[in-house]
PDB file of N, CA and C in Angstrom:
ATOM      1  N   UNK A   1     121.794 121.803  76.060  1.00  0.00           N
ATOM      2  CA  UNK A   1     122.780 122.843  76.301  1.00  0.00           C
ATOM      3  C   UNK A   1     124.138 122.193  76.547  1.00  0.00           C
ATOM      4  N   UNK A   2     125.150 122.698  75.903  1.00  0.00           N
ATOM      5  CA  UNK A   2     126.646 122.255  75.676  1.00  0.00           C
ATOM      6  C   UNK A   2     127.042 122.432  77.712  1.00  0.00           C
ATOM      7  N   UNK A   3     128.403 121.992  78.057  1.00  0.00           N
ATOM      8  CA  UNK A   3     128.948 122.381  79.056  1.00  0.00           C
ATOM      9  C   UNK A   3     129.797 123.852  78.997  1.00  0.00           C
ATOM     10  N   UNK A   4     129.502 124.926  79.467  1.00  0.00           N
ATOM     11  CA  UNK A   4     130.117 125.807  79.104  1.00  0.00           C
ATOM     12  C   UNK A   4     131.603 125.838  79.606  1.00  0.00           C
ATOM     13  N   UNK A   5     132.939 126.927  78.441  1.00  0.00           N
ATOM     14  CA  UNK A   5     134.471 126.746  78.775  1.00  0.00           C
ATOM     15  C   UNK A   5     134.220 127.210  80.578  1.00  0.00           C
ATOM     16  N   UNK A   6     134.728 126.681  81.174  1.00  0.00           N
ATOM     17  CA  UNK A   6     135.551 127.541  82.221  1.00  0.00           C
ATOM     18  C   UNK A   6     136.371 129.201  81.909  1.00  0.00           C
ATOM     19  N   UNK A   7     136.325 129.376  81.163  1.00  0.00           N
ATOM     20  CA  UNK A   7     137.066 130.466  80.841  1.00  0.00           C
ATOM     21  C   UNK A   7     136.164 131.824  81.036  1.00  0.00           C
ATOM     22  N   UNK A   8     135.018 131.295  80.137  1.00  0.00           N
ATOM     23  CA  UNK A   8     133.167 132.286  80.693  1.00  0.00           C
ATOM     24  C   UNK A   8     133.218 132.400  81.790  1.00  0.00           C
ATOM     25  N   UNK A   9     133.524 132.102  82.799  1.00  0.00           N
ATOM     26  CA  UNK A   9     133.267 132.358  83.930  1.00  0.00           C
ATOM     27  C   UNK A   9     134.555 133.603  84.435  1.00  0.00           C
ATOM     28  N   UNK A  10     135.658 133.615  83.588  1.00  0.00           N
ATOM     29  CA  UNK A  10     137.049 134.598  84.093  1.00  0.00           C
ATOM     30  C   UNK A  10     136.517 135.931  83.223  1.00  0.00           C
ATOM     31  N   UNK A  11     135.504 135.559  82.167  1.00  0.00           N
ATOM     32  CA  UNK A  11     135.021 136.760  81.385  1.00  0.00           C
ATOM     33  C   UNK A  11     133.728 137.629  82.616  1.00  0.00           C
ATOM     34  N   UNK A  12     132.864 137.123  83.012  1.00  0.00           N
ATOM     35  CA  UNK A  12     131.403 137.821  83.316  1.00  0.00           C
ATOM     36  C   UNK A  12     131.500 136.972  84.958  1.00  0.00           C
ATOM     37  N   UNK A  13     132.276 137.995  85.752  1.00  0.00           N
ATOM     38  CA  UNK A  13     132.381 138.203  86.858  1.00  0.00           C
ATOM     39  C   UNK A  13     130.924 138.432  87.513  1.00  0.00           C
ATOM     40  N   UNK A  14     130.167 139.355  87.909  1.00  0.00           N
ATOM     41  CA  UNK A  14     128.952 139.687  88.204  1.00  0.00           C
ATOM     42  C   UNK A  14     128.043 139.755  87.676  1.00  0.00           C
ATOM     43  N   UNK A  15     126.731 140.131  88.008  1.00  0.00           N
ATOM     44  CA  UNK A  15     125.597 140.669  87.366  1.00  0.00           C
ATOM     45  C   UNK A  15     125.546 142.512  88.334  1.00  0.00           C
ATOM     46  N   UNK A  16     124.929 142.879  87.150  1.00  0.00           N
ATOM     47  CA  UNK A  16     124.889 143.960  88.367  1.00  0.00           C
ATOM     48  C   UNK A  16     123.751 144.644  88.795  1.00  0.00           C
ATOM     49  N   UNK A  17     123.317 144.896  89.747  1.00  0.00           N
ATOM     50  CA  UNK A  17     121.682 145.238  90.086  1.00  0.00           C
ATOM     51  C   UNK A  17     121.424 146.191  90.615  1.00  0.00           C
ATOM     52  N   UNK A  18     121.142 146.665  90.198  1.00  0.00           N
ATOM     53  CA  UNK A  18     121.122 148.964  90.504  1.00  0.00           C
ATOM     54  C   UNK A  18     119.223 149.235  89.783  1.00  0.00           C
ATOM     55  N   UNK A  19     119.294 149.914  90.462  1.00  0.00           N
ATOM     56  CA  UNK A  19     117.559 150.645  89.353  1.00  0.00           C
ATOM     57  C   UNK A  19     117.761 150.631  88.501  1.00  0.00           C
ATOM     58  N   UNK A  20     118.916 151.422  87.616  1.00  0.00           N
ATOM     59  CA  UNK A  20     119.217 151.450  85.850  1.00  0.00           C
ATOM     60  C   UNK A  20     119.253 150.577  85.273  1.00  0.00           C
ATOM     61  N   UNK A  21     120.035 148.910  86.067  1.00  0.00           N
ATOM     62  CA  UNK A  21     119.951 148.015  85.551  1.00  0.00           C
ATOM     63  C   UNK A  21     118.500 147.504  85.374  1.00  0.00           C
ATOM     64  N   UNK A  22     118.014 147.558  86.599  1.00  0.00           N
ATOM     65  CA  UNK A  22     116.409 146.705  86.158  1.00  0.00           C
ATOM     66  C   UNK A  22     115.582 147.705  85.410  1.00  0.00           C
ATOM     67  N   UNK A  23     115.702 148.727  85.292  1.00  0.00           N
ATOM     68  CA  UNK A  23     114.606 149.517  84.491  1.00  0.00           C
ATOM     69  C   UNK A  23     115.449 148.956  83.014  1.00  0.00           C
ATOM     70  N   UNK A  24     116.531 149.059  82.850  1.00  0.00           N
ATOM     71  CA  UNK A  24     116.831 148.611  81.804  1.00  0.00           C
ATOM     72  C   UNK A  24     116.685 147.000  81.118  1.00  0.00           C
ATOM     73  N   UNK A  25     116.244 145.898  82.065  1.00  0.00           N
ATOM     74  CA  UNK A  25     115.585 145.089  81.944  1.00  0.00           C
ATOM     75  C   UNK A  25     114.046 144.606  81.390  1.00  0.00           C
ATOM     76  N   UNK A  26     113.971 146.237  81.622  1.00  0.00           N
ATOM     77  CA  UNK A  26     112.510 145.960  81.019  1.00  0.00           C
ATOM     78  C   UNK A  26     112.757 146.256  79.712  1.00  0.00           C
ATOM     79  N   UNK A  27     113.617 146.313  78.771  1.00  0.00           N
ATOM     80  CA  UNK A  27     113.982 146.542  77.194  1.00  0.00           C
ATOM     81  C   UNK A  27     114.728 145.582  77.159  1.00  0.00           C
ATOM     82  N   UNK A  28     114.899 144.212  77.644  1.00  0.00           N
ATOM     83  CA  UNK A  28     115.846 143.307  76.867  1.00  0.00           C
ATOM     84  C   UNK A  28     117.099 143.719  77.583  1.00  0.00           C
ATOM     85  N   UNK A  29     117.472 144.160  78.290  1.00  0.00           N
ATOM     86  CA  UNK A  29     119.261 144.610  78.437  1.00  0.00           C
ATOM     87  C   UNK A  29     119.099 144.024  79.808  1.00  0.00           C
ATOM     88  N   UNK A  30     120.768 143.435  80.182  1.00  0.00           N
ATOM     89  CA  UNK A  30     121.363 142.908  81.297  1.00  0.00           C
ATOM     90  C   UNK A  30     122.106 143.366  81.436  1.00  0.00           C
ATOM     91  N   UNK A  31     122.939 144.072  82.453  1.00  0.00           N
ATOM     92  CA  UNK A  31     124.201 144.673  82.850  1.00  0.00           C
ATOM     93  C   UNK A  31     124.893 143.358  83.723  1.00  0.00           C
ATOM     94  N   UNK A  32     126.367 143.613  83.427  1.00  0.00           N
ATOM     95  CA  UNK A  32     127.136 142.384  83.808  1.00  0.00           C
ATOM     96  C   UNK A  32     128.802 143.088  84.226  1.00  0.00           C
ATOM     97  N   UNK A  33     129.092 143.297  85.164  1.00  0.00           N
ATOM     98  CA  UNK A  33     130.356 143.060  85.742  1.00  0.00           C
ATOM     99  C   UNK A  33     131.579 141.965  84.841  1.00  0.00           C
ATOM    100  N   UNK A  34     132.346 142.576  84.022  1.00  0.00           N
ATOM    101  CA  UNK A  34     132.993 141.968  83.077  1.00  0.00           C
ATOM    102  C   UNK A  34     134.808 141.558  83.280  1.00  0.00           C
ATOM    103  N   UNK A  35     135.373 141.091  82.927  1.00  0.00           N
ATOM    104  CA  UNK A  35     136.979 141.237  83.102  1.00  0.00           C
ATOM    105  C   UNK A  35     137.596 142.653  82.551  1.00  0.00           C
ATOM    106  N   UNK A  36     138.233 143.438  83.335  1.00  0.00           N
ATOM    107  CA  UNK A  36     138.950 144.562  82.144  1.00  0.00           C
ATOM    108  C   UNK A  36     139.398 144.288  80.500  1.00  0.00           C
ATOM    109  N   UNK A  37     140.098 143.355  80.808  1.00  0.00           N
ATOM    110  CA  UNK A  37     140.732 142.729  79.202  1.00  0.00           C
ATOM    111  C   UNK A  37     139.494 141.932  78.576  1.00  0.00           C
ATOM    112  N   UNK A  38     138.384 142.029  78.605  1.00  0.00           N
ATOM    113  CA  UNK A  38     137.211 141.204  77.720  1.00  0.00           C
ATOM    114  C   UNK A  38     136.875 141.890  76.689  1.00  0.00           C
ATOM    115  N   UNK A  39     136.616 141.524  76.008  1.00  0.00           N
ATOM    116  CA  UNK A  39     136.504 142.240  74.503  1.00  0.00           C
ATOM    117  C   UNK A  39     134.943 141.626  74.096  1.00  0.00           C
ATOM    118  N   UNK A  40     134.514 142.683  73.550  1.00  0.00           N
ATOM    119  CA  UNK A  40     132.992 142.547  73.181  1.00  0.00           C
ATOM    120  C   UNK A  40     132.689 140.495  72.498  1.00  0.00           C
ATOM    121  N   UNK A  41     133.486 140.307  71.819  1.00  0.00           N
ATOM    122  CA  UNK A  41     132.987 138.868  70.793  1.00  0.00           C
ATOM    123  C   UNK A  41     133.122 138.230  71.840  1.00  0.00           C
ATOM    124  N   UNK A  42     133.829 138.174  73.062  1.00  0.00           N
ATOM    125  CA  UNK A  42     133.944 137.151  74.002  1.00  0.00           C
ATOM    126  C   UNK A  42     132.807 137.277  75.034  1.00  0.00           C
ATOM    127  N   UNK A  43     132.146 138.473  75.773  1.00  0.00           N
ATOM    128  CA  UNK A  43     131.476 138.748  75.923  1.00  0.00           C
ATOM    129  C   UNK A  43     129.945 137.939  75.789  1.00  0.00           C
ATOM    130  N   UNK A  44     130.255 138.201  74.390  1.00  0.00           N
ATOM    131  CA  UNK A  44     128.817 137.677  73.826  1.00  0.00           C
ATOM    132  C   UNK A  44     128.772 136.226  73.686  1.00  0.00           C
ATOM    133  N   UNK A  45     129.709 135.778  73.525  1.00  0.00           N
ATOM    134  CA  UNK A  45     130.023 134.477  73.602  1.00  0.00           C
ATOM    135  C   UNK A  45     130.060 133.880  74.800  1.00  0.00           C
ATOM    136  N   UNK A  46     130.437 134.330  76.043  1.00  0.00           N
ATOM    137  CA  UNK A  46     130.234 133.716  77.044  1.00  0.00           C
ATOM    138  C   UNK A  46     128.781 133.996  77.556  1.00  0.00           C
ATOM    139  N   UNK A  47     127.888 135.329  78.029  1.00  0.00           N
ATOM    140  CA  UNK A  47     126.770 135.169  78.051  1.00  0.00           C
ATOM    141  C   UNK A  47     125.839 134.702  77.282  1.00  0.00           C
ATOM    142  N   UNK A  48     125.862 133.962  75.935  1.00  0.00           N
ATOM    143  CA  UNK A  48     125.341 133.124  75.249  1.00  0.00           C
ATOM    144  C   UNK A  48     125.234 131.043  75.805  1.00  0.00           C
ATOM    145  N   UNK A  49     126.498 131.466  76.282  1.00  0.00           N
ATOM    146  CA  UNK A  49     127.258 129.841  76.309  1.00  0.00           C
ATOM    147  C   UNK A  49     126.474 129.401  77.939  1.00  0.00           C
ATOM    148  N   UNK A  50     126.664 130.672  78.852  1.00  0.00           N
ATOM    149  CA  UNK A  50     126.306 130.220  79.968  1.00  0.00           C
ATOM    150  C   UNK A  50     124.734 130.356  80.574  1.00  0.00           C
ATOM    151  N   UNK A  51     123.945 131.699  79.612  1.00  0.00           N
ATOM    152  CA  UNK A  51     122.259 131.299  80.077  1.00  0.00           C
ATOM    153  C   UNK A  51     121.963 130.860  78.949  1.00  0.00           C
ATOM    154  N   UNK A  52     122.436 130.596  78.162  1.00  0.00           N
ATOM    155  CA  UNK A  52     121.574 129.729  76.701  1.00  0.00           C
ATOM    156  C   UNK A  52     120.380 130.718  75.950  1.00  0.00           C
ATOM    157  N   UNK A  53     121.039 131.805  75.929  1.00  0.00           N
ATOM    158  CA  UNK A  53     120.172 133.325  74.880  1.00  0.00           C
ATOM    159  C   UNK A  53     121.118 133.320  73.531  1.00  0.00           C
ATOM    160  N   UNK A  54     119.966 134.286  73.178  1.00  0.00           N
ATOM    161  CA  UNK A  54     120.912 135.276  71.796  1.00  0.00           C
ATOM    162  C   UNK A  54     121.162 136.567  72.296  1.00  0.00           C
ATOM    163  N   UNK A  55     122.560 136.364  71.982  1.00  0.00           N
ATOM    164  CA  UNK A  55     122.549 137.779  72.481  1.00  0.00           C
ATOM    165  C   UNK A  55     122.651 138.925  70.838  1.00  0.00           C
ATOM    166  N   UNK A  56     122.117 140.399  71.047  1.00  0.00           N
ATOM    167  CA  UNK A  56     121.948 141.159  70.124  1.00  0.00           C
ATOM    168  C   UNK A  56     123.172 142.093  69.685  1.00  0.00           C
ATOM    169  N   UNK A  57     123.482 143.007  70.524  1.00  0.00           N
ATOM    170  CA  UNK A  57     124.304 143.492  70.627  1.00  0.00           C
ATOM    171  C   UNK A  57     124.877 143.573  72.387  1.00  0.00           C
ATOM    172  N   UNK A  58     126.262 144.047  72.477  1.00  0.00           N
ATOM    173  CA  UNK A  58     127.025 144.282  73.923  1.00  0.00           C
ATOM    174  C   UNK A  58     127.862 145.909  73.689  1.00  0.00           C
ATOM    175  N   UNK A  59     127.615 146.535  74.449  1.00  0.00           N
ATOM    176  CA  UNK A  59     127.934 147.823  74.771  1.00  0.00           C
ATOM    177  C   UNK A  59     129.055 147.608  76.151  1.00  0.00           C
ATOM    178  N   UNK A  60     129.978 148.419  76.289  1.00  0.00           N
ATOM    179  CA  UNK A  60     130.913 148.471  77.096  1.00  0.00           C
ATOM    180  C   UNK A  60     131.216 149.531  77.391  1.00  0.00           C
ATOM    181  N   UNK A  61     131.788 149.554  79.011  1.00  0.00           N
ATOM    182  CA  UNK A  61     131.952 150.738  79.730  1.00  0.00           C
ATOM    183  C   UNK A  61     132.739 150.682  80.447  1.00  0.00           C
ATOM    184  N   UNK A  62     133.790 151.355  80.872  1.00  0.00           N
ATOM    185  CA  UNK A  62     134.599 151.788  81.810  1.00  0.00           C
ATOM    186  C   UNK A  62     134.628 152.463  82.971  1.00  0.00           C
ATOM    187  N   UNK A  63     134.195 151.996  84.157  1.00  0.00           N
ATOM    188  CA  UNK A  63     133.721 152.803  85.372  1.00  0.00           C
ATOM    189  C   UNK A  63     135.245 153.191  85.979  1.00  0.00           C
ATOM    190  N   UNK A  64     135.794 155.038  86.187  1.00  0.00           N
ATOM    191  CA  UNK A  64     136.746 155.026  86.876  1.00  0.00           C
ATOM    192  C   UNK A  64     136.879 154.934  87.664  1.00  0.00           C
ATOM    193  N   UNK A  65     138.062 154.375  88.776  1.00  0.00           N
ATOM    194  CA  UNK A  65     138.360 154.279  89.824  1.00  0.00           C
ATOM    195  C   UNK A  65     138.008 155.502  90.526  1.00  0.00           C
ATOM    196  N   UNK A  66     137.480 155.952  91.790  1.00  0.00           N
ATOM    197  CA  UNK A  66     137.151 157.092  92.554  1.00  0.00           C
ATOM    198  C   UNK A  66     138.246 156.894  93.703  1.00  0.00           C
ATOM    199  N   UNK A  67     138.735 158.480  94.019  1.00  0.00           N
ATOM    200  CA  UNK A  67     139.505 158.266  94.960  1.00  0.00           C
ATOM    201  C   UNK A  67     139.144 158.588  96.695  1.00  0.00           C
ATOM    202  N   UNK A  68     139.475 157.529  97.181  1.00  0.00           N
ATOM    203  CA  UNK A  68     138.637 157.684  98.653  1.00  0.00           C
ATOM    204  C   UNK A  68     139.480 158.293  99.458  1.00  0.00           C
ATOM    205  N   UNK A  69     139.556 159.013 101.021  1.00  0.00           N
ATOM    206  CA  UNK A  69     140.252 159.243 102.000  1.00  0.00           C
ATOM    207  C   UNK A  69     139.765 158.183 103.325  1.00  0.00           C
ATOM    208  N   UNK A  70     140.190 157.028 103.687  1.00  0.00           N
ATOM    209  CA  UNK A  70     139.712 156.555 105.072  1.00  0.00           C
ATOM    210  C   UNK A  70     140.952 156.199 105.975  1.00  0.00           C
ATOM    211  N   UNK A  71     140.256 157.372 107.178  1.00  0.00           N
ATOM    212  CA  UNK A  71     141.415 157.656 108.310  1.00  0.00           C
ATOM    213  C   UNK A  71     142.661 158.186 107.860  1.00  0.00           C
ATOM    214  N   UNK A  72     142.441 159.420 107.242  1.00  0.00           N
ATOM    215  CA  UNK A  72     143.974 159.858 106.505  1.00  0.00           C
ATOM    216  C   UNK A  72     144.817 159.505 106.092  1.00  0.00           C
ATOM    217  N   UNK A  73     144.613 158.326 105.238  1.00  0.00           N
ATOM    218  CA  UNK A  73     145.321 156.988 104.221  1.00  0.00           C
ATOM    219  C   UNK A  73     144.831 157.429 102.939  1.00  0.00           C
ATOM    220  N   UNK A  74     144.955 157.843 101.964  1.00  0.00           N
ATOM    221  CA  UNK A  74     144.407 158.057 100.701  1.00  0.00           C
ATOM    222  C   UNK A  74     144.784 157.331  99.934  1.00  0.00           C
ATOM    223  N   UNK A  75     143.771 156.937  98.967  1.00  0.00           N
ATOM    224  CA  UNK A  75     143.661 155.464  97.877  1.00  0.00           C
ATOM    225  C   UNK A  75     142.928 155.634  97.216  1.00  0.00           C
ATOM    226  N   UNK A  76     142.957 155.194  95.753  1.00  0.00           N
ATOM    227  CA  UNK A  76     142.089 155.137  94.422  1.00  0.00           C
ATOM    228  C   UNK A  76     141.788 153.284  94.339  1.00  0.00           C
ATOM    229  N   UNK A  77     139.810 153.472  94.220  1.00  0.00           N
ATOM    230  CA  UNK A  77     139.341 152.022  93.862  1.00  0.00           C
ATOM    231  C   UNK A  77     139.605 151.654  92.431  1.00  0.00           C
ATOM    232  N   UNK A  78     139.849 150.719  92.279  1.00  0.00           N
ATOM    233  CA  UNK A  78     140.167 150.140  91.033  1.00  0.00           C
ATOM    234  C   UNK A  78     139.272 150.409  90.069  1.00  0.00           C
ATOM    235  N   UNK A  79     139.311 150.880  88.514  1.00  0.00           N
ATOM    236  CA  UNK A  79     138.465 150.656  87.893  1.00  0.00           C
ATOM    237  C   UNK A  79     137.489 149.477  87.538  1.00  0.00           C
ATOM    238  N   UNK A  80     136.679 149.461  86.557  1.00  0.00           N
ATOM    239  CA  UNK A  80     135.843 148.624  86.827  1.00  0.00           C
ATOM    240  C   UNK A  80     135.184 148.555  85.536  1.00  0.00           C
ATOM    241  N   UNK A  81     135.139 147.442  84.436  1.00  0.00           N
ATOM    242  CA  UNK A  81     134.448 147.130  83.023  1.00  0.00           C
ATOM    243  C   UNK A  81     133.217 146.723  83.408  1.00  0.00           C
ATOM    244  N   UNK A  82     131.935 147.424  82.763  1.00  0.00           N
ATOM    245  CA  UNK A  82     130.589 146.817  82.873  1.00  0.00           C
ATOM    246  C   UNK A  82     130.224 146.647  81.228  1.00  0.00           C
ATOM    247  N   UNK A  83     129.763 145.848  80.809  1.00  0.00           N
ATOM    248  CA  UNK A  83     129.277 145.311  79.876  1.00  0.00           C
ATOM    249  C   UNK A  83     127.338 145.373  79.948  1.00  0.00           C
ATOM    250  N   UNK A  84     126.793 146.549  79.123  1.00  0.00           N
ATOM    251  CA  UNK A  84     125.266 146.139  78.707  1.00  0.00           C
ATOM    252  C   UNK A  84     124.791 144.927  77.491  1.00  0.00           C
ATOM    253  N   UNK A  85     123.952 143.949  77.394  1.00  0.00           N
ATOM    254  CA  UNK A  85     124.309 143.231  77.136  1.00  0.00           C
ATOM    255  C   UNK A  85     122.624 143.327  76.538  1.00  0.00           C
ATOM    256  N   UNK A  86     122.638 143.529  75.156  1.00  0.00           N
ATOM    257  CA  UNK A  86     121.039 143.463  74.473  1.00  0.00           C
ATOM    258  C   UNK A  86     120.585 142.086  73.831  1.00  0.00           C
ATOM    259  N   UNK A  87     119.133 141.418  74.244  1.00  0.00           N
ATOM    260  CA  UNK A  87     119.101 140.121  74.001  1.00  0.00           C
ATOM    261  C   UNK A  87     118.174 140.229  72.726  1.00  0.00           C
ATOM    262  N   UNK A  88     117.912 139.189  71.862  1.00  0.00           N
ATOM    263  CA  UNK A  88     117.108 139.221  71.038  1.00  0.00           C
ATOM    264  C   UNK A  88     115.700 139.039  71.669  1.00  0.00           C
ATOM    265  N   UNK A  89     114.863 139.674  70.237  1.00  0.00           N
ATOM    266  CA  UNK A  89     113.217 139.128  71.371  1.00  0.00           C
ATOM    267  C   UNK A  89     112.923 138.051  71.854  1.00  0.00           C
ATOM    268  N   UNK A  90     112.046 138.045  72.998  1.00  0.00           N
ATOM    269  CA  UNK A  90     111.951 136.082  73.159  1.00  0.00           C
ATOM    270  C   UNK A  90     112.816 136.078  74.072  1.00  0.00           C
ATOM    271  N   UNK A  91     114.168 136.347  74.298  1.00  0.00           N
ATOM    272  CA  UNK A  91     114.936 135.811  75.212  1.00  0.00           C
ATOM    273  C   UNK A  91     115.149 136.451  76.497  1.00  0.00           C
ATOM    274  N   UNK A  92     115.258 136.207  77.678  1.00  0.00           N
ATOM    275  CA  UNK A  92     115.278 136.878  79.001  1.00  0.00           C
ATOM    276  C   UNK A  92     116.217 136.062  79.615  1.00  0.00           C
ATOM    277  N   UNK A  93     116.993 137.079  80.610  1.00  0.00           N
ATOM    278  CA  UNK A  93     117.586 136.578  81.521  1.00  0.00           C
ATOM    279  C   UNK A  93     117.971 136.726  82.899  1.00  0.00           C
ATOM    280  N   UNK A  94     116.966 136.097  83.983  1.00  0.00           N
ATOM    281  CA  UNK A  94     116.853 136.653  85.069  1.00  0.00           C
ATOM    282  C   UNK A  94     117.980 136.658  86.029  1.00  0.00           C
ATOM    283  N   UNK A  95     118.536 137.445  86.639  1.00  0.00           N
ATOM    284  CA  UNK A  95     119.814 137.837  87.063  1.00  0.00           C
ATOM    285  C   UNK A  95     119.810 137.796  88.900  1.00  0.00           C
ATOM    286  N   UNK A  96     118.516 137.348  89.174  1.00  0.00           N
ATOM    287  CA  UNK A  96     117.777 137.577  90.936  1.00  0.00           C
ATOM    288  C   UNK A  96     118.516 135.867  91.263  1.00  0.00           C
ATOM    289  N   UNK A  97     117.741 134.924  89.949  1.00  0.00           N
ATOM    290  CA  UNK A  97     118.128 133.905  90.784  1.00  0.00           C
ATOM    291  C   UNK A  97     119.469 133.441  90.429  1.00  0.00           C
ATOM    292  N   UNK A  98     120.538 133.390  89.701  1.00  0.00           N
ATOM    293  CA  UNK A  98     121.470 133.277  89.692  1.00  0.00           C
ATOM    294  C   UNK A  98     121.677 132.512  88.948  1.00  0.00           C
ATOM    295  N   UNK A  99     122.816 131.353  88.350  1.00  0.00           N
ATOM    296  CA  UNK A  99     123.160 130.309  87.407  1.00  0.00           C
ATOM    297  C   UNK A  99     122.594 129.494  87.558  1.00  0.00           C
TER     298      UNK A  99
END
């Protein structure tokens, strides 16, 4: 396995671990906490570079910011890019233990 860019790492911020994600684990898919400005080819290219898979296809999503009230201060959370991330057969990538 090559040394992966430093740059993969400014692309695929998190993993993300919710029920949907792991039920969706059981079909090959990883959900991943992404940069806003990441664009699918980079994507795939960095989760390729850094667990050493194929990746199949990458689906992308835009989570909106929700707006909160705490202590009568009102504020909107930042949006938020999640990237689903489909592997070829054969390949897995466990997301519990980390890099």
């Amino acid at each position: 396995m090559t040394t992966p860019d430093p740059r993969h790492y400014d692309v695929i911020i998190a993993p993300v671990i919710t029920e949907k994600a792991t039920l969706a684990s059981e079909n090959n898919k990883v959900m991943f906490k992404v940069a806003c400005n990441a664009t699918k080819p980079q994507i795939k290219e960095a989760v390729e570079k850094l667990f050493d898979v194929k990746v199949k296809r990458v689906n992308t999503l835009v989570r909106k910011g929700k707006a909160k009230a705490f202590r009568g201060s009102f504020g909107v959370q930042s949006a938020t890019k999640r990237a689903v991330v489909t592997l070829e057969e054969g390949h897995r990538i466990d997301v519990t233990t980390g890099l």
